[in-house]
Amino acid sequence: MAFIKINKENFFHNLSEFTKKTGSKESIAIVLKDNAYGHGLELMAKLSSEFGLTQAVVRTYNEAKKIKKYFKQILILGDRAIVDDSCSFVLNSLEDIEKAQIGSMVELKVDTGMHRNGIAMEEIEEALKGIEEKELILKGVMTHNRSADELSSELFWQQKNFEEVKKNVVSILSNKKIRFHSFNSASSLRLSCKNEDLIRLGIGAYGYSELPNIYDSLDLKPVLSLWAKRIATRQLKKGERVGYGGTFIAPKCMTISTYDLGYGDGWMRSNSFNSFIIAEGLPILGRVSMDYVILESNKDEVCIFNNALNAGKQLKTISYEITTQLHEKLERGEI
Ligand SMILES: *Cc1c(COP(=O)(O)O)cnc(C)c1O
């Protein structure tokens, strides 16, 4: 089966780059949601911990349970809050406060402009009251930026709103100590991180920035590469067609091989319509099948891509989608 190589050196390099910005490893929470953006939840948790990170972010409690042994603290973005000393749960709405188990540790998400999740800025007082009544332990207040990766001043008005949220929360809670956080990778690349209690670092740790080049403040290196193995090799005569629908017609005599990667592995079939050029410079010939692609090669192993940002540009999508869709069943190993 196709397989994934995880470059530990590049991962550690990226984490070091961000550590220089935050000034400490403790203020970085590595985002491991969705199978660590397709890189492999447990492998990336293990490597993060080996590097010295102590905090992680996932989507569900189930994910958290799998990686608990590697971290002191895990933030869970989208699951019902329950009591667990090492996990805090994001409250995305006032309803989430109702649903939370009494005594659970929570972080209140405030909507500062993205209008996806979080309570309205006007609901802060009501939410804090609900949290107290429900005897929830408030660990933090957070928000998420909608345009940190675009060339605009949007990020700045949202940060301003968050400053207002902070002031409001601090004045209501008086001397209770909680943490505030709003930075994802793009915000961390654009702004100083020195005063942040925590950054929630996703895509940057995996080696990508979707920001315009002028923000290339850190030297990031891709962590994941996708490989496929040769199944069978044959000779094509000029004019013979390849694959479903016979969409590729050999312009000359060719040596071609099938490789064991397909849309069943998370490599989109729509990729065949653009003739995706793999890392080795070869186009995928004809349509992508469920388990196979065809290339003009007879190598035993070929690298399909080693830079999801470039692969995403070819396919008119973002690096996040290219890696995240790679199926869990693919074997992942560090190099
Ligand atoms: C996914 C996610 C992040 C990480 O975003 P990147 O752009 O990958 O750094 C941070 N915070 C929240 C709430 C998220 O959902």
PDB file of N, CA, C and O in Angstrom, residues 124-174:
ATOM      1  N   ILE A 124     -20.806  37.725  27.128  1.00  0.00           N
ATOM      2  CA  ILE A 124     -19.732  37.313  28.033  1.00  0.00           C
ATOM      3  C   ILE A 124     -20.200  37.240  29.488  1.00  0.00           C
ATOM      4  O   ILE A 124     -19.945  36.248  30.191  1.00  0.00           O
ATOM      5  N   GLU A 125     -20.902  38.273  29.915  1.00  0.00           N
ATOM      6  CA  GLU A 125     -21.319  38.321  31.326  1.00  0.00           C
ATOM      7  C   GLU A 125     -22.236  37.137  31.655  1.00  0.00           C
ATOM      8  O   GLU A 125     -22.053  36.451  32.667  1.00  0.00           O
ATOM      9  N   GLU A 126     -23.185  36.910  30.760  1.00  0.00           N
ATOM     10  CA  GLU A 126     -24.122  35.798  30.940  1.00  0.00           C
ATOM     11  C   GLU A 126     -23.387  34.457  30.966  1.00  0.00           C
ATOM     12  O   GLU A 126     -23.663  33.584  31.796  1.00  0.00           O
ATOM     13  N   ALA A 127     -22.414  34.309  30.067  1.00  0.00           N
ATOM     14  CA  ALA A 127     -21.661  33.052  29.986  1.00  0.00           C
ATOM     15  C   ALA A 127     -20.850  32.820  31.262  1.00  0.00           C
ATOM     16  O   ALA A 127     -20.854  31.714  31.820  1.00  0.00           O
ATOM     17  N   LEU A 128     -20.180  33.873  31.737  1.00  0.00           N
ATOM     18  CA  LEU A 128     -19.347  33.710  32.945  1.00  0.00           C
ATOM     19  C   LEU A 128     -20.218  33.361  34.146  1.00  0.00           C
ATOM     20  O   LEU A 128     -19.833  32.567  35.008  1.00  0.00           O
ATOM     21  N   LYS A 129     -21.408  33.928  34.180  1.00  0.00           N
ATOM     22  CA  LYS A 129     -22.339  33.622  35.269  1.00  0.00           C
ATOM     23  C   LYS A 129     -22.762  32.144  35.189  1.00  0.00           C
ATOM     24  O   LYS A 129     -22.769  31.433  36.200  1.00  0.00           O
ATOM     25  N   GLY A 130     -23.092  31.704  33.972  1.00  0.00           N
ATOM     26  CA  GLY A 130     -23.495  30.305  33.756  1.00  0.00           C
ATOM     27  C   GLY A 130     -22.391  29.338  34.153  1.00  0.00           C
ATOM     28  O   GLY A 130     -22.643  28.297  34.757  1.00  0.00           O
ATOM     29  N   ILE A 131     -21.154  29.707  33.813  1.00  0.00           N
ATOM     30  CA  ILE A 131     -19.997  28.856  34.129  1.00  0.00           C
ATOM     31  C   ILE A 131     -19.846  28.715  35.642  1.00  0.00           C
ATOM     32  O   ILE A 131     -19.599  27.626  36.168  1.00  0.00           O
ATOM     33  N   GLU A 132     -20.053  29.818  36.335  1.00  0.00           N
ATOM     34  CA  GLU A 132     -19.932  29.783  37.799  1.00  0.00           C
ATOM     35  C   GLU A 132     -21.054  28.954  38.415  1.00  0.00           C
ATOM     36  O   GLU A 132     -20.802  28.111  39.285  1.00  0.00           O
ATOM     37  N   GLU A 133     -22.264  29.187  37.943  1.00  0.00           N
ATOM     38  CA  GLU A 133     -23.410  28.443  38.487  1.00  0.00           C
ATOM     39  C   GLU A 133     -23.276  26.946  38.276  1.00  0.00           C
ATOM     40  O   GLU A 133     -23.684  26.150  39.110  1.00  0.00           O
ATOM     41  N   LYS A 134     -22.712  26.598  37.157  1.00  0.00           N
ATOM     42  CA  LYS A 134     -22.561  25.175  36.801  1.00  0.00           C
ATOM     43  C   LYS A 134     -21.307  24.577  37.451  1.00  0.00           C
ATOM     44  O   LYS A 134     -20.993  23.406  37.244  1.00  0.00           O
ATOM     45  N   GLU A 135     -20.590  25.404  38.220  1.00  0.00           N
ATOM     46  CA  GLU A 135     -19.344  24.988  38.887  1.00  0.00           C
ATOM     47  C   GLU A 135     -18.321  24.430  37.901  1.00  0.00           C
ATOM     48  O   GLU A 135     -17.643  23.438  38.162  1.00  0.00           O
ATOM     49  N   LEU A 136     -18.245  25.084  36.742  1.00  0.00           N
ATOM     50  CA  LEU A 136     -17.212  24.698  35.778  1.00  0.00           C
ATOM     51  C   LEU A 136     -15.930  25.446  36.128  1.00  0.00           C
ATOM     52  O   LEU A 136     -15.982  26.549  36.678  1.00  0.00           O
ATOM     53  N   ILE A 137     -14.799  24.830  35.826  1.00  0.00           N
ATOM     54  CA  ILE A 137     -13.511  25.487  36.086  1.00  0.00           C
ATOM     55  C   ILE A 137     -13.084  26.200  34.817  1.00  0.00           C
ATOM     56  O   ILE A 137     -12.792  25.546  33.806  1.00  0.00           O
ATOM     57  N   LEU A 138     -13.051  27.523  34.863  1.00  0.00           N
ATOM     58  CA  LEU A 138     -12.702  28.280  33.661  1.00  0.00           C
ATOM     59  C   LEU A 138     -11.187  28.406  33.561  1.00  0.00           C
ATOM     60  O   LEU A 138     -10.538  29.078  34.350  1.00  0.00           O
ATOM     61  N   LYS A 139     -10.629  27.744  32.552  1.00  0.00           N
ATOM     62  CA  LYS A 139      -9.177  27.760  32.386  1.00  0.00           C
ATOM     63  C   LYS A 139      -8.736  28.874  31.444  1.00  0.00           C
ATOM     64  O   LYS A 139      -7.658  29.437  31.586  1.00  0.00           O
ATOM     65  N   GLY A 140      -9.574  29.178  30.459  1.00  0.00           N
ATOM     66  CA  GLY A 140      -9.148  30.198  29.494  1.00  0.00           C
ATOM     67  C   GLY A 140     -10.292  30.806  28.726  1.00  0.00           C
ATOM     68  O   GLY A 140     -11.419  30.317  28.758  1.00  0.00           O
ATOM     69  N   VAL A 141      -9.964  31.901  28.051  1.00  0.00           N
ATOM     70  CA  VAL A 141     -10.896  32.541  27.121  1.00  0.00           C
ATOM     71  C   VAL A 141     -10.149  32.680  25.804  1.00  0.00           C
ATOM     72  O   VAL A 141      -8.969  33.061  25.776  1.00  0.00           O
ATOM     73  N   MET A 142     -10.813  32.318  24.703  1.00  0.00           N
ATOM     74  CA  MET A 142     -10.115  32.248  23.415  1.00  0.00           C
ATOM     75  C   MET A 142     -10.973  32.785  22.272  1.00  0.00           C
ATOM     76  O   MET A 142     -12.178  32.962  22.409  1.00  0.00           O
ATOM     77  N   THR A 143     -10.332  33.031  21.144  1.00  0.00           N
ATOM     78  CA  THR A 143     -11.059  33.352  19.932  1.00  0.00           C
ATOM     79  C   THR A 143     -10.275  32.808  18.752  1.00  0.00           C
ATOM     80  O   THR A 143      -9.170  32.264  18.929  1.00  0.00           O
ATOM     81  N   HIS A 144     -10.850  32.910  17.562  1.00  0.00           N
ATOM     82  CA  HIS A 144     -10.180  32.395  16.364  1.00  0.00           C
ATOM     83  C   HIS A 144     -10.260  33.471  15.293  1.00  0.00           C
ATOM     84  O   HIS A 144     -11.293  34.097  15.116  1.00  0.00           O
ATOM     85  N   ASN A 145      -9.136  33.687  14.593  1.00  0.00           N
ATOM     86  CA  ASN A 145      -9.081  34.757  13.590  1.00  0.00           C
ATOM     87  C   ASN A 145      -9.499  34.261  12.224  1.00  0.00           C
ATOM     88  O   ASN A 145      -9.047  33.214  11.772  1.00  0.00           O
ATOM     89  N   ARG A 146     -10.344  35.062  11.554  1.00  0.00           N
ATOM     90  CA  ARG A 146     -10.873  34.579  10.274  1.00  0.00           C
ATOM     91  C   ARG A 146      -9.958  34.877   9.096  1.00  0.00           C
ATOM     92  O   ARG A 146     -10.025  34.209   8.077  1.00  0.00           O
ATOM     93  N   SER A 147      -9.109  35.883   9.201  1.00  0.00           N
ATOM     94  CA  SER A 147      -8.345  36.311   8.025  1.00  0.00           C
ATOM     95  C   SER A 147      -6.864  36.478   8.300  1.00  0.00           C
ATOM     96  O   SER A 147      -6.202  37.265   7.648  1.00  0.00           O
ATOM     97  N   ALA A 148      -6.357  35.693   9.237  1.00  0.00           N
ATOM     98  CA  ALA A 148      -4.946  35.859   9.575  1.00  0.00           C
ATOM     99  C   ALA A 148      -4.052  35.541   8.386  1.00  0.00           C
ATOM    100  O   ALA A 148      -2.951  36.048   8.273  1.00  0.00           O
ATOM    101  N   ASP A 149      -4.545  34.702   7.467  1.00  0.00           N
ATOM    102  CA  ASP A 149      -3.692  34.302   6.348  1.00  0.00           C
ATOM    103  C   ASP A 149      -3.957  35.112   5.083  1.00  0.00           C
ATOM    104  O   ASP A 149      -3.607  34.709   3.997  1.00  0.00           O
ATOM    105  N   GLU A 150      -4.581  36.258   5.227  1.00  0.00           N
ATOM    106  CA  GLU A 150      -4.793  37.109   4.061  1.00  0.00           C
ATOM    107  C   GLU A 150      -4.098  38.438   4.236  1.00  0.00           C
ATOM    108  O   GLU A 150      -3.928  38.924   5.348  1.00  0.00           O
ATOM    109  N   LEU A 151      -3.740  38.993   3.090  1.00  0.00           N
ATOM    110  CA  LEU A 151      -3.046  40.266   3.119  1.00  0.00           C
ATOM    111  C   LEU A 151      -4.072  41.384   3.317  1.00  0.00           C
ATOM    112  O   LEU A 151      -4.621  41.918   2.382  1.00  0.00           O
ATOM    113  N   SER A 152      -4.360  41.685   4.583  1.00  0.00           N
ATOM    114  CA  SER A 152      -5.329  42.746   4.864  1.00  0.00           C
ATOM    115  C   SER A 152      -5.178  43.161   6.319  1.00  0.00           C
ATOM    116  O   SER A 152      -4.437  42.554   7.081  1.00  0.00           O
ATOM    117  N   SER A 153      -5.931  44.175   6.705  1.00  0.00           N
ATOM    118  CA  SER A 153      -5.841  44.630   8.095  1.00  0.00           C
ATOM    119  C   SER A 153      -6.917  43.976   8.952  1.00  0.00           C
ATOM    120  O   SER A 153      -7.091  44.304  10.110  1.00  0.00           O
ATOM    121  N   GLU A 154      -7.650  43.001   8.365  1.00  0.00           N
ATOM    122  CA  GLU A 154      -8.731  42.315   9.088  1.00  0.00           C
ATOM    123  C   GLU A 154      -8.279  41.779  10.443  1.00  0.00           C
ATOM    124  O   GLU A 154      -8.976  41.896  11.438  1.00  0.00           O
ATOM    125  N   LEU A 155      -7.081  41.145  10.409  1.00  0.00           N
ATOM    126  CA  LEU A 155      -6.560  40.533  11.626  1.00  0.00           C
ATOM    127  C   LEU A 155      -6.507  41.545  12.767  1.00  0.00           C
ATOM    128  O   LEU A 155      -6.752  41.214  13.916  1.00  0.00           O
ATOM    129  N   PHE A 156      -6.209  42.794  12.410  1.00  0.00           N
ATOM    130  CA  PHE A 156      -5.964  43.785  13.455  1.00  0.00           C
ATOM    131  C   PHE A 156      -7.241  44.223  14.146  1.00  0.00           C
ATOM    132  O   PHE A 156      -7.260  44.393  15.352  1.00  0.00           O
ATOM    133  N   TRP A 157      -8.343  44.384  13.386  1.00  0.00           N
ATOM    134  CA  TRP A 157      -9.564  44.746  14.113  1.00  0.00           C
ATOM    135  C   TRP A 157     -10.074  43.599  14.964  1.00  0.00           C
ATOM    136  O   TRP A 157     -10.625  43.787  16.031  1.00  0.00           O
ATOM    137  N   GLN A 158      -9.814  42.347  14.481  1.00  0.00           N
ATOM    138  CA  GLN A 158     -10.247  41.220  15.303  1.00  0.00           C
ATOM    139  C   GLN A 158      -9.424  41.144  16.590  1.00  0.00           C
ATOM    140  O   GLN A 158      -9.953  40.854  17.661  1.00  0.00           O
ATOM    141  N   GLN A 159      -8.124  41.427  16.488  1.00  0.00           N
ATOM    142  CA  GLN A 159      -7.275  41.440  17.682  1.00  0.00           C
ATOM    143  C   GLN A 159      -7.754  42.524  18.654  1.00  0.00           C
ATOM    144  O   GLN A 159      -7.726  42.339  19.852  1.00  0.00           O
ATOM    145  N   LYS A 160      -8.194  43.636  18.082  1.00  0.00           N
ATOM    146  CA  LYS A 160      -8.701  44.736  18.907  1.00  0.00           C
ATOM    147  C   LYS A 160      -9.956  44.302  19.659  1.00  0.00           C
ATOM    148  O   LYS A 160     -10.115  44.587  20.843  1.00  0.00           O
ATOM    149  N   ASN A 161     -10.831  43.590  18.951  1.00  0.00           N
ATOM    150  CA  ASN A 161     -12.025  43.061  19.614  1.00  0.00           C
ATOM    151  C   ASN A 161     -11.641  42.123  20.754  1.00  0.00           C
ATOM    152  O   ASN A 161     -12.248  42.130  21.813  1.00  0.00           O
ATOM    153  N   PHE A 162     -10.606  41.319  20.515  1.00  0.00           N
ATOM    154  CA  PHE A 162     -10.197  40.365  21.548  1.00  0.00           C
ATOM    155  C   PHE A 162      -9.614  41.096  22.755  1.00  0.00           C
ATOM    156  O   PHE A 162      -9.809  40.665  23.893  1.00  0.00           O
ATOM    157  N   GLU A 163      -8.914  42.210  22.511  1.00  0.00           N
ATOM    158  CA  GLU A 163      -8.412  43.027  23.626  1.00  0.00           C
ATOM    159  C   GLU A 163      -9.581  43.509  24.477  1.00  0.00           C
ATOM    160  O   GLU A 163      -9.519  43.511  25.707  1.00  0.00           O
ATOM    161  N   GLU A 164     -10.653  43.878  23.800  1.00  0.00           N
ATOM    162  CA  GLU A 164     -11.853  44.336  24.514  1.00  0.00           C
ATOM    163  C   GLU A 164     -12.448  43.195  25.342  1.00  0.00           C
ATOM    164  O   GLU A 164     -12.847  43.386  26.481  1.00  0.00           O
ATOM    165  N   VAL A 165     -12.471  41.999  24.729  1.00  0.00           N
ATOM    166  CA  VAL A 165     -12.972  40.814  25.438  1.00  0.00           C
ATOM    167  C   VAL A 165     -12.146  40.592  26.710  1.00  0.00           C
ATOM    168  O   VAL A 165     -12.685  40.374  27.795  1.00  0.00           O
ATOM    169  N   LYS A 166     -10.819  40.661  26.555  1.00  0.00           N
ATOM    170  CA  LYS A 166      -9.924  40.437  27.707  1.00  0.00           C
ATOM    171  C   LYS A 166     -10.252  41.392  28.840  1.00  0.00           C
ATOM    172  O   LYS A 166     -10.396  40.977  30.001  1.00  0.00           O
ATOM    173  N   LYS A 167     -10.337  42.675  28.482  1.00  0.00           N
ATOM    174  CA  LYS A 167     -10.621  43.697  29.505  1.00  0.00           C
ATOM    175  C   LYS A 167     -11.919  43.393  30.220  1.00  0.00           C
ATOM    176  O   LYS A 167     -11.993  43.444  31.448  1.00  0.00           O
ATOM    177  N   ASN A 168     -12.914  43.077  29.435  1.00  0.00           N
ATOM    178  CA  ASN A 168     -14.232  42.792  29.983  1.00  0.00           C
ATOM    179  C   ASN A 168     -14.185  41.585  30.930  1.00  0.00           C
ATOM    180  O   ASN A 168     -14.697  41.634  32.053  1.00  0.00           O
ATOM    181  N   VAL A 169     -13.539  40.512  30.480  1.00  0.00           N
ATOM    182  CA  VAL A 169     -13.454  39.287  31.288  1.00  0.00           C
ATOM    183  C   VAL A 169     -12.693  39.564  32.586  1.00  0.00           C
ATOM    184  O   VAL A 169     -13.125  39.172  33.678  1.00  0.00           O
ATOM    185  N   VAL A 170     -11.559  40.254  32.459  1.00  0.00           N
ATOM    186  CA  VAL A 170     -10.733  40.542  33.641  1.00  0.00           C
ATOM    187  C   VAL A 170     -11.524  41.388  34.643  1.00  0.00           C
ATOM    188  O   VAL A 170     -11.482  41.140  35.854  1.00  0.00           O
ATOM    189  N   SER A 171     -12.284  42.345  34.142  1.00  0.00           N
ATOM    190  CA  SER A 171     -13.022  43.208  35.072  1.00  0.00           C
ATOM    191  C   SER A 171     -14.138  42.435  35.770  1.00  0.00           C
ATOM    192  O   SER A 171     -14.434  42.668  36.935  1.00  0.00           O
ATOM    193  N   ILE A 172     -14.746  41.477  35.084  1.00  0.00           N
ATOM    194  CA  ILE A 172     -15.818  40.689  35.723  1.00  0.00           C
ATOM    195  C   ILE A 172     -15.242  39.672  36.708  1.00  0.00           C
ATOM    196  O   ILE A 172     -15.760  39.471  37.800  1.00  0.00           O
ATOM    197  N   LEU A 173     -14.123  39.018  36.316  1.00  0.00           N
ATOM    198  CA  LEU A 173     -13.560  37.955  37.174  1.00  0.00           C
ATOM    199  C   LEU A 173     -12.620  38.504  38.251  1.00  0.00           C
ATOM    200  O   LEU A 173     -12.119  37.747  39.067  1.00  0.00           O
ATOM    201  N   SER A 174     -12.382  39.791  38.224  1.00  0.00           N
ATOM    202  CA  SER A 174     -11.417  40.481  39.105  1.00  0.00           C
ATOM    203  C   SER A 174     -10.100  39.723  39.204  1.00  0.00           C
ATOM    204  O   SER A 174      -9.325  39.752  38.264  1.00  0.00           O
TER     205      SER A 174
END
